[in-house]
Amino acid sequence: MTIAITAAGGHLGRLIVEDLLGRGVPAEQIRAVVRTPEKVQDLAERGVQVVRGDYTDGAGLAEALRGADKWIFISSLGPDEERLRQHLIAAEAGKEAGVGHVIYTSIPNAETNPIGFASVHKNTEIAVQETGLPYTFLRNNWYWENLTASLPVAVEHGAIIGSVGEGLIAYAGRADYAAAAAAVATTEGHEGKVYELTGDRAFSSAEIAAEVSRQTGKEIAAVNLDPDVYRTTLEGFGLPAYLAAGLADADVQIAGGALAQVTDTLRTLIGRPTTTVADAVAEALKG
Ligand SMILES: NC(=O)c1ccc[n+]([C@@H]2O[C@H](COP(=O)([O-])OP(=O)(O)OC[C@H]3O[C@@H](n4cnc5c(N)ncnc54)[C@H](OP(=O)(O)O)[C@@H]3O)[C@@H](O)[C@H]2O)c1
């Protein structure tokens, strides 16, 4: 059995590798496919196969995926058009390599989700289906870490900013989604399945701000910004323009309910509750 993970050196990829190792998958059966092998030298030292592979190089990626029974295809980064281009190359490489099962990380309700980022995922899902390979789509809701990465700054300024209004997000931890990917790669019965993966509850920004206030003893407000103001604020923090625009757009759609759906699929796959708001906030405040 070989389980290949592409974009394995990123946050999610590393967590998936750790989860697989934690489940007792022998290191030599795990193949971390990365752009820069030096960045995952630690994994190679633990016996994980480390292979070079880039979504922009189809022939190289097909070589890297050859012999994989399972391929955890983690979505790429960048402007939508470039990301989709890479994903289409990757799907074709998976077909060329003849991988046994493609497990793609997608977005909730990819076909109908109004968030701009969703079109890449919708079209990638179609491309994966068109390869004719067995597939599973892991439609991940937002990571807690999207919010908690900037929590120390939010605490400093007394405000969690965004444009989601009263909109709810069914956050789960990256490690929860990683565990789901590892579970799907190591257990039977997932081929042809589309999993809507969410936290056990959906939260408003106000509820999260209240939890941060409780844990810090400082008054933290959920501040709702005009989407254009939010976009330019994110750009001011150094985010690339495409990402700032994408995140502001996402918030507008979240205000309309785009990420509010809650399912028990994630907790069922991982066999435990998903990360709670209290734990996500506490972890971020540890620094
Ligand atoms: N659901 C959510 O809330 C959410 C939030 C953010 C992102 N995402 C999506 O989920 C993915 C994984 O999240 P993450 O937190 O692990 O992101 P991350 O830490 O930024 O990792 C992204 C990975 O993509 C790799 N990558 C970028 N371009 C590539 C290319 N051309 N070929 C191969 N690999 C490439 C990077 O490789 P290098 O290490 O070589 O740079 C990196 O390992 C993201 O890429 C994004 O599509 C989801």
Coordinates of C-alpha atoms and ligand atoms in Angstrom, one line a residue:
M1 CA 0.0 0.0 0.0
T2 CA 1.3 3.4 -0.9
I3 CA -0.5 6.6 0.2
A4 CA 0.8 9.7 -1.7
I5 CA 0.0 13.2 -0.5
T6 CA 0.7 16.2 -2.7
A7 CA 1.4 19.6 -1.2
A8 CA 2.5 17.5 1.7
G9 CA 4.8 20.1 3.1
G10 CA 2.0 22.6 3.9
H11 CA 0.2 22.8 7.2
L12 CA -2.6 20.4 6.2
G13 CA -0.2 18.0 4.5
R14 CA 2.1 17.7 7.4
L15 CA -0.9 17.0 9.7
I16 CA -2.1 14.3 7.4
V17 CA 1.3 12.6 7.4
E18 CA 1.4 12.8 11.2
D19 CA -2.1 11.3 11.4
L20 CA -1.2 8.5 9.1
L21 CA 1.9 7.7 11.2
G22 CA -0.2 7.9 14.3
R23 CA -2.6 5.3 12.9
G24 CA 0.3 2.9 12.5
V25 CA 0.8 3.3 8.7
P26 CA 4.4 2.3 8.1
A27 CA 6.5 5.4 7.2
E28 CA 7.7 3.7 4.0
Q29 CA 4.1 3.4 2.8
I30 CA 3.6 7.2 3.0
R31 CA 4.9 9.3 0.1
A32 CA 5.2 13.0 0.7
V33 CA 5.1 14.7 -2.7
V34 CA 6.5 18.3 -2.3
R35 CA 8.0 21.1 -4.4
T36 CA 11.0 21.4 -2.1
P37 CA 12.2 18.1 -0.5
E38 CA 14.7 20.0 1.7
K39 CA 11.7 21.5 3.6
V40 CA 10.5 18.0 4.7
Q41 CA 13.9 16.5 5.5
D42 CA 12.6 15.6 9.0
L43 CA 10.0 13.4 7.3
A44 CA 12.6 11.6 5.2
E45 CA 14.6 11.0 8.4
R46 CA 11.6 9.3 9.9
G47 CA 11.4 6.9 6.9
V48 CA 8.6 8.7 4.9
Q49 CA 9.2 8.6 1.1
V50 CA 9.9 12.1 0.0
V51 CA 9.5 12.8 -3.7
R52 CA 9.6 16.0 -5.7
G53 CA 6.3 17.0 -7.4
D54 CA 4.8 20.3 -8.6
Y55 CA 1.3 20.9 -9.9
T56 CA 2.7 22.9 -12.8
D57 CA 4.7 19.9 -14.1
G58 CA 2.4 17.1 -15.2
A59 CA 5.0 14.6 -16.4
G60 CA 7.0 15.0 -13.1
L61 CA 3.9 14.7 -11.0
A62 CA 2.8 11.6 -12.9
E63 CA 6.2 10.0 -12.1
A64 CA 5.8 11.0 -8.4
L65 CA 2.4 9.5 -8.2
R66 CA 3.2 6.2 -10.0
G67 CA 2.3 3.2 -7.9
A68 CA 0.2 5.1 -5.4
D69 CA -2.9 3.2 -4.2
K70 CA -4.3 6.3 -2.6
W71 CA -3.6 9.9 -3.6
I72 CA -4.6 12.7 -1.2
F73 CA -4.8 15.7 -3.5
I74 CA -4.5 18.8 -1.4
S75 CA -5.7 21.9 -3.3
S76 CA -3.1 24.5 -4.3
L77 CA -2.6 28.2 -3.6
G78 CA -2.8 31.2 -5.8
P79 CA -5.2 33.2 -7.9
D80 CA -8.2 31.1 -9.0
E81 CA -7.2 30.8 -12.7
E82 CA -3.7 29.6 -11.9
R83 CA -4.9 27.3 -9.2
L84 CA -7.4 25.6 -11.5
R85 CA -4.8 25.3 -14.2
Q86 CA -2.6 23.5 -11.7
H87 CA -5.4 21.2 -10.6
L88 CA -6.3 20.2 -14.1
I89 CA -2.6 19.3 -14.8
A90 CA -2.6 17.4 -11.5
A91 CA -5.8 15.4 -12.3
E92 CA -4.4 14.5 -15.7
A93 CA -1.1 13.4 -14.0
G94 CA -3.1 11.2 -11.6
K95 CA -4.8 9.5 -14.5
E96 CA -1.5 9.1 -16.3
A97 CA 0.0 7.5 -13.2
G98 CA -3.1 5.3 -12.7
V99 CA -3.5 6.0 -9.0
G100 CA -5.9 3.7 -7.2
H101 CA -8.1 6.3 -5.5
V102 CA -8.1 10.2 -5.6
I103 CA -9.0 11.9 -2.4
Y104 CA -9.4 15.6 -3.1
T105 CA -9.8 18.5 -0.6
S106 CA -12.6 20.7 -1.8
I107 CA -15.1 23.3 -0.4
P108 CA -18.6 22.9 1.1
N109 CA -21.3 22.4 -1.5
A110 CA -18.8 23.0 -4.3
E111 CA -21.5 22.9 -7.1
T112 CA -23.6 25.6 -5.6
N113 CA -21.4 27.5 -3.1
P114 CA -21.5 31.2 -4.1
I115 CA -18.0 31.9 -2.6
G116 CA -15.7 32.9 -5.5
F117 CA -13.1 30.3 -4.4
A118 CA -15.7 27.5 -5.1
S119 CA -15.4 27.6 -8.8
V120 CA -11.9 26.2 -8.7
H121 CA -13.1 23.3 -6.5
K122 CA -16.3 22.7 -8.6
N123 CA -14.2 22.5 -11.8
T124 CA -11.5 20.3 -10.1
E125 CA -14.1 17.9 -8.9
I126 CA -15.4 17.6 -12.5
A127 CA -11.9 17.1 -13.8
V128 CA -11.2 14.4 -11.2
Q129 CA -14.5 12.6 -12.1
E130 CA -13.6 12.8 -15.8
T131 CA -10.4 10.9 -15.1
G132 CA -12.5 7.9 -14.5
L133 CA -10.4 7.1 -11.4
P134 CA -12.2 6.2 -8.1
Y135 CA -12.5 9.4 -6.0
T136 CA -13.7 10.9 -2.8
F137 CA -14.3 14.6 -2.2
L138 CA -13.6 16.0 1.2
R139 CA -15.5 19.3 1.2
N140 CA -13.8 21.0 4.0
N141 CA -15.4 23.9 5.8
W142 CA -13.2 26.7 7.1
Y143 CA -10.2 25.9 9.4
W144 CA -10.3 27.4 12.9
E145 CA -6.8 28.5 12.1
N146 CA -8.0 31.0 9.5
L147 CA -9.3 32.9 12.4
T148 CA -7.0 32.0 15.2
A149 CA -3.7 32.7 13.4
S150 CA -4.4 36.4 13.8
L151 CA -6.0 36.2 17.3
P152 CA -3.1 37.7 19.2
V153 CA -3.3 40.8 17.0
A154 CA -7.1 40.8 17.4
V155 CA -6.7 40.7 21.2
E156 CA -4.1 43.5 21.1
H157 CA -6.6 45.7 19.1
G158 CA -9.7 44.5 21.0
A159 CA -11.4 43.5 17.8
I160 CA -12.0 40.5 15.5
I161 CA -12.6 42.1 12.1
G162 CA -14.4 40.8 9.0
S163 CA -17.5 41.2 6.9
V164 CA -19.5 38.2 7.9
G165 CA -22.1 40.1 9.8
E166 CA -24.3 37.6 11.7
G167 CA -23.2 34.8 9.3
L168 CA -22.2 31.5 10.8
I169 CA -19.1 29.3 10.0
A170 CA -19.0 25.7 10.9
Y171 CA -15.3 25.8 11.8
A172 CA -13.2 22.7 12.5
G173 CA -9.5 22.4 13.2
R174 CA -7.0 21.6 10.5
A175 CA -6.1 18.5 12.4
D176 CA -9.7 17.4 12.3
Y177 CA -9.8 17.6 8.5
A178 CA -6.3 16.0 8.3
A179 CA -7.6 13.1 10.4
A180 CA -10.6 12.7 8.1
A181 CA -8.3 12.5 5.1
A182 CA -6.2 9.9 6.8
A183 CA -9.3 7.9 7.8
V184 CA -10.6 7.9 4.2
A185 CA -7.2 6.8 2.9
T186 CA -6.9 3.9 5.4
T187 CA -10.4 2.5 5.6
E188 CA -12.8 1.0 3.1
G189 CA -16.0 2.2 1.6
H190 CA -15.3 5.8 0.6
E191 CA -15.1 5.5 -3.2
G192 CA -17.6 7.7 -5.1
K193 CA -18.5 9.5 -1.9
V194 CA -18.8 13.3 -1.4
Y195 CA -18.3 14.3 2.2
E196 CA -19.5 17.7 3.5
L197 CA -17.0 18.1 6.4
T198 CA -17.9 20.7 9.1
G199 CA -17.4 21.3 12.8
D200 CA -20.0 20.1 15.2
R201 CA -21.5 23.6 15.5
A202 CA -21.5 26.8 13.5
F203 CA -20.4 30.1 15.1
S204 CA -21.0 33.8 14.6
S205 CA -18.1 36.2 15.0
A206 CA -19.8 37.6 18.1
E207 CA -19.9 34.2 19.8
I208 CA -16.2 33.7 19.1
A209 CA -15.4 37.2 20.3
A210 CA -17.3 36.5 23.5
E211 CA -15.2 33.3 24.0
V212 CA -12.0 35.3 23.4
S213 CA -13.2 37.9 25.9
R214 CA -13.9 35.2 28.4
Q215 CA -10.5 33.6 28.1
T216 CA -8.4 36.8 28.0
G217 CA -10.5 38.9 30.5
K218 CA -10.4 41.7 27.9
E219 CA -13.3 43.1 26.0
I220 CA -13.0 41.9 22.4
A221 CA -15.6 43.1 19.9
A222 CA -16.7 41.4 16.6
V223 CA -16.4 44.4 14.2
N224 CA -18.2 44.1 10.9
L225 CA -16.5 46.1 8.1
D226 CA -17.7 47.1 4.7
P227 CA -16.3 44.4 2.4
D228 CA -14.2 47.0 0.5
V229 CA -12.8 48.3 3.7
Y230 CA -12.0 44.8 4.9
R231 CA -10.3 44.0 1.5
T232 CA -8.1 47.0 1.7
T233 CA -7.3 46.3 5.4
L234 CA -6.2 42.8 4.5
E235 CA -4.0 44.2 1.7
G236 CA -2.6 46.6 4.3
F237 CA -1.7 43.6 6.4
G238 CA 0.4 42.3 3.4
L239 CA -2.0 39.8 1.8
P240 CA -1.8 39.6 -2.0
A241 CA -4.6 41.5 -3.7
Y242 CA -6.2 38.3 -5.1
L243 CA -6.4 36.7 -1.6
A244 CA -7.7 39.9 0.1
A245 CA -10.4 40.2 -2.6
G246 CA -11.2 36.4 -2.3
L247 CA -11.5 36.6 1.5
A248 CA -13.7 39.7 1.4
D249 CA -15.9 38.1 -1.1
A250 CA -16.1 34.9 0.9
D251 CA -17.2 36.9 4.0
V252 CA -20.1 38.5 2.0
Q253 CA -21.3 35.0 1.0
I254 CA -20.8 33.7 4.5
A255 CA -23.0 36.5 5.8
G256 CA -25.6 35.0 3.5
G257 CA -25.1 31.5 4.9
A258 CA -22.5 29.9 2.6
L259 CA -20.6 28.1 5.4
A260 CA -23.4 27.6 8.0
Q261 CA -24.3 24.0 7.2
V262 CA -23.5 21.6 10.0
T263 CA -23.1 17.8 9.4
D264 CA -21.9 15.0 11.6
T265 CA -19.8 13.5 8.8
L266 CA -16.5 14.8 10.1
R267 CA -17.0 13.7 13.7
T268 CA -18.2 10.3 12.4
L269 CA -15.1 9.9 10.2
I270 CA -12.7 10.8 12.9
G271 CA -14.5 9.1 15.7
R272 CA -14.4 12.1 18.1
P273 CA -16.0 15.6 18.4
T274 CA -14.4 18.3 16.3
T275 CA -12.2 21.0 17.9
T276 CA -14.3 23.3 20.1
V277 CA -14.2 27.1 20.1
A278 CA -12.8 27.0 23.6
D279 CA -9.9 24.7 22.6
A280 CA -9.2 26.6 19.3
V281 CA -9.0 29.9 21.1
A282 CA -7.0 28.5 24.0
E283 CA -4.5 27.0 21.6
A284 CA -4.1 30.3 19.7
L285 CA -3.6 32.3 22.9
K286 CA -0.9 30.0 24.1
G287 CA 1.2 31.8 21.4
Ligands
LIG1 N1 -10.7 25.3 4.3 C1 -10.0 26.3 4.6 O1 -10.3 27.0 5.6 C2 -8.7 26.6 3.9 C3 -8.0 27.7 4.3 C4 -6.8 28.0 3.6 C5 -6.4 27.2 2.5 N2 -7.2 26.2 2.1 C6 -6.8 25.3 1.0 O2 -6.3 24.1 1.6 C7 -5.0 23.9 1.1 C8 -4.1 23.3 2.2 O3 -4.1 24.2 3.3 P1 -2.8 24.5 4.2 O4 -3.3 25.1 5.4 O5 -2.0 23.2 4.2 O6 -2.0 25.5 3.2 P2 -0.5 25.8 3.2 O7 0.2 25.5 4.5 O8 -0.3 27.2 2.7 O9 0.1 24.8 2.2 C9 -0.1 24.9 0.8 C10 0.7 23.9 0.1 O10 0.5 24.0 -1.3 C11 1.7 23.7 -1.9 N3 1.8 24.2 -3.3 C12 1.6 25.5 -3.7 N4 1.7 25.5 -5.0 C13 2.0 24.3 -5.4 C14 2.4 23.7 -6.7 N5 2.4 24.4 -7.8 N6 2.6 22.4 -6.7 C15 2.6 21.6 -5.6 N7 2.3 22.1 -4.4 C16 2.1 23.4 -4.3 C17 2.8 24.4 -1.0 O11 4.0 23.9 -1.3 P3 5.4 24.5 -0.7 O12 5.5 24.0 0.7 O13 6.4 24.0 -1.7 O14 5.2 26.0 -0.8 C18 2.2 24.1 0.3 O15 2.8 22.9 0.8 C19 -4.5 25.3 0.6 O16 -3.5 25.1 -0.4 C20 -5.8 25.8 0.1 O17 -6.0 25.3 -1.2 C21 -8.3 25.8 2.8

